[in-house]
CSV table of C-alpha atoms in Angstrom, one decimal:
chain,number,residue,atom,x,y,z
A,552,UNK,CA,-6.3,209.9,259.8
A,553,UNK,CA,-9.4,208.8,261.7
A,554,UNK,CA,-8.1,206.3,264.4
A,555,UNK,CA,-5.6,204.0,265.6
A,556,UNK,CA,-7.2,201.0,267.3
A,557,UNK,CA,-5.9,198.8,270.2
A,558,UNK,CA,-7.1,195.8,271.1
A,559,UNK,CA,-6.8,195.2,274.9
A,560,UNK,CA,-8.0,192.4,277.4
A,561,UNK,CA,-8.9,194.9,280.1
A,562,UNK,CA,-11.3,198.0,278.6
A,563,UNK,CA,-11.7,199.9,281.7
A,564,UNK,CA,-8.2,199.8,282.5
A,565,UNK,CA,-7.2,201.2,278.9
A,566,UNK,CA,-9.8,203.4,279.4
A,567,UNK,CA,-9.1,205.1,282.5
A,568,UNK,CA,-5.3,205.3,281.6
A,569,UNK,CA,-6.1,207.1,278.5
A,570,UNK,CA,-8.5,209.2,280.2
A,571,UNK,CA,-5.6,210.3,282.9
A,572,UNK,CA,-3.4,211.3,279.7
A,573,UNK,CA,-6.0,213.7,279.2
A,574,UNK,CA,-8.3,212.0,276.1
A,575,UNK,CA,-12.1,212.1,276.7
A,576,UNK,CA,-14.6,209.3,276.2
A,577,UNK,CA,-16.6,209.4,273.0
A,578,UNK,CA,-18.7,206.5,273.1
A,579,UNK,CA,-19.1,202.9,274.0
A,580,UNK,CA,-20.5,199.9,272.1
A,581,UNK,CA,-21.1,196.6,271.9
A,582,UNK,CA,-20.0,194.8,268.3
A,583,UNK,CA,-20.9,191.9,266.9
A,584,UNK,CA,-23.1,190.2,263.7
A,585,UNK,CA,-22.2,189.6,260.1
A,586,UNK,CA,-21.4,193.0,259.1
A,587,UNK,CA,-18.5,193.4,261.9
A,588,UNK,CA,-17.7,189.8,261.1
A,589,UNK,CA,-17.3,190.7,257.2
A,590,UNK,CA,-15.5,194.3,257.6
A,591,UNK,CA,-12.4,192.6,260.3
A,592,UNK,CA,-12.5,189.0,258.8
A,593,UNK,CA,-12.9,187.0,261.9
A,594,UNK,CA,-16.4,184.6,262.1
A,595,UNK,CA,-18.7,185.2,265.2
A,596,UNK,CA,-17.0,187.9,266.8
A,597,UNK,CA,-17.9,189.5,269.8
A,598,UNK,CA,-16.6,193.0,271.6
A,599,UNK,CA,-17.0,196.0,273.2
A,600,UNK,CA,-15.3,198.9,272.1
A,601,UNK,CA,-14.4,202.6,273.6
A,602,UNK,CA,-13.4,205.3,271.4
A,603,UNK,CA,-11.3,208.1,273.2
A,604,UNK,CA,-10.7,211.8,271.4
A,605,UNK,CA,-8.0,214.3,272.2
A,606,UNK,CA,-9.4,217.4,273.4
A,607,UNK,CA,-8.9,219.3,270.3
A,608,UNK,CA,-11.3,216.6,268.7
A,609,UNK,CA,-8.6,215.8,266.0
A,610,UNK,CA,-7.1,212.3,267.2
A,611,UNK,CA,-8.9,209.1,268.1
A,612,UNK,CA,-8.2,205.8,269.8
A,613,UNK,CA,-10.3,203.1,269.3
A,614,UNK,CA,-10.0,200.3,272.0
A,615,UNK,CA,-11.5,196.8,271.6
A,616,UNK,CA,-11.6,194.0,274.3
A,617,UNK,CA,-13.2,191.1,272.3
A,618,UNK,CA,-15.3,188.0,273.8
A,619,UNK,CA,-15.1,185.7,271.3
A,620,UNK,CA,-12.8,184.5,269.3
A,621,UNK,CA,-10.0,184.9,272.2
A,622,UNK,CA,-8.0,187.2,271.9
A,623,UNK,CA,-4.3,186.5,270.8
A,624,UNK,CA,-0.7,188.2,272.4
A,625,UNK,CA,0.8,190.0,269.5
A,626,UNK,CA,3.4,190.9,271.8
A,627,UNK,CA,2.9,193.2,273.7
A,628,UNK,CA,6.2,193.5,275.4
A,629,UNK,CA,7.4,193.6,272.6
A,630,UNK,CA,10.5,196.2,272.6
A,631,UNK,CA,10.6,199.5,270.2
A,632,UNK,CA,12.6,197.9,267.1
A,633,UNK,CA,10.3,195.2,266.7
A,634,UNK,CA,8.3,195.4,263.7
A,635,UNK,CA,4.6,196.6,263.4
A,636,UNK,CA,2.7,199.7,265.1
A,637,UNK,CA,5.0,200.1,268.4
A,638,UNK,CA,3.5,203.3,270.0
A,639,UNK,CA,1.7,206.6,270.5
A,640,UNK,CA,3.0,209.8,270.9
A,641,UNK,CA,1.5,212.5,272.7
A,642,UNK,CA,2.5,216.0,273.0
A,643,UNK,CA,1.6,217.4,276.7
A,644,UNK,CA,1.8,220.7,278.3
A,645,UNK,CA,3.8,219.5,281.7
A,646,UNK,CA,5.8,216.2,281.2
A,647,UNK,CA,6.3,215.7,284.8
A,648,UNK,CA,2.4,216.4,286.0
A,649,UNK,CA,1.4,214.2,283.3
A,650,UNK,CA,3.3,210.8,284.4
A,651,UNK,CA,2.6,211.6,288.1
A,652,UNK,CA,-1.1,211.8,287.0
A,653,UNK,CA,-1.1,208.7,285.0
A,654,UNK,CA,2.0,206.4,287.3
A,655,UNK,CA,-1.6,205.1,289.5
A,656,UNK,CA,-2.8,203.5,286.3
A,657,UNK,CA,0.1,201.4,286.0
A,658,UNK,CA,2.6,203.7,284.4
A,659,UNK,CA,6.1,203.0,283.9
A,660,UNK,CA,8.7,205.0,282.2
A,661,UNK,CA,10.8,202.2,280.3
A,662,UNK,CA,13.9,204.1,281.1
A,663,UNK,CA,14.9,207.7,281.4
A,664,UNK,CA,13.3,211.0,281.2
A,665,UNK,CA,15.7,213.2,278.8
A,666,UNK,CA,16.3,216.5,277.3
A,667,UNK,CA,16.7,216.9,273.8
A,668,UNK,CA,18.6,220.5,273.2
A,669,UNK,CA,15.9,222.7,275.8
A,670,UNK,CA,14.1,222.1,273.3
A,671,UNK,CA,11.9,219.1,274.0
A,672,UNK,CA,11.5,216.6,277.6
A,673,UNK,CA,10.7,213.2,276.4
A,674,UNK,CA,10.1,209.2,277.9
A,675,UNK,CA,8.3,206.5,276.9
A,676,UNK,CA,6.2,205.2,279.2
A,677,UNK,CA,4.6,201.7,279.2
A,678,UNK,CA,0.7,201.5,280.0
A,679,UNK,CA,-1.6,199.2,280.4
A,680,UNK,CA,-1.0,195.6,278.6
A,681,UNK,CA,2.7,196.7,278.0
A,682,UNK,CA,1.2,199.8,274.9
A,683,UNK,CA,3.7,201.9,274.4
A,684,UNK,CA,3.4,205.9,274.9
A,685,UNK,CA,5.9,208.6,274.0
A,686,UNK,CA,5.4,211.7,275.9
A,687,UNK,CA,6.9,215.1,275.2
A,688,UNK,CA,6.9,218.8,276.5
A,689,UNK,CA,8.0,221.4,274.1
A,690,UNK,CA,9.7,224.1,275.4
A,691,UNK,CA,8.5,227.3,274.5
């Protein structure tokens, strides 16, 4: 797997949410013309678009806010057993640090913080335009 992409109405805010999980910025662009129109199958599109790695360099998120044609709501409230792509998961080293770090951007865990076992600490948290993250710590 390359990427997962996410299409937001607020770039910076994705961004900078992302960025307090702990991914790093790989680039920025601005996409439009007939080969984006021809490889995602909508006519005079217009974007920007932020790519965010992991620090090991092995997982992407692509983001896209678009201009034109409007974007649609896919639901993005939309609870866990509805159908389609309904989060990201995210292994991190200190479950707690982590959602203090990231509760400024907008961060709210959608219920409890658990315990699976002493094995594993997990939520899910909902970010920016309601996206969906699952967090866990491993205990080692």
């Amino acid at each position: 797997m390359h990427h997962v992409g996410i299409t937001v109405t607020d770039l910076a805010t994705a961004v900078a949410f992302f960025e307090a999980l702990g991914m790093e910025l790989e680039g920025k662009a601005h996409a439009e013309g007939e080969f984006v129109d021809g490889v995602i199958g909508l006519d005079g599109s217009v974007s920007e678009i932020a790519m965010l790695k992991t620090p090991d360099e092995r997982y992407r998120i692509e983001f896209s806010q678009f201009q034109t044609p409007r974007s649609v709501d896919g639901g993005s409230h939309a609870p866990i057993n509805a159908l389609g792509l309904r989060h990201v998961a995210f292994v991190v080293d200190d479950l707690d640090a982590t959602l203090t770090r990231i509760k400024p951007h907008g961060a709210e865990v959608v219920r409890n913080v658990e315990t699976y076992q002493e094995m594993l600490k997990t939520c899910y948290v909902r970010g920016p335009e309601g996206i969906l993250i699952e967090l866990c710590e491993y205990f080692r």
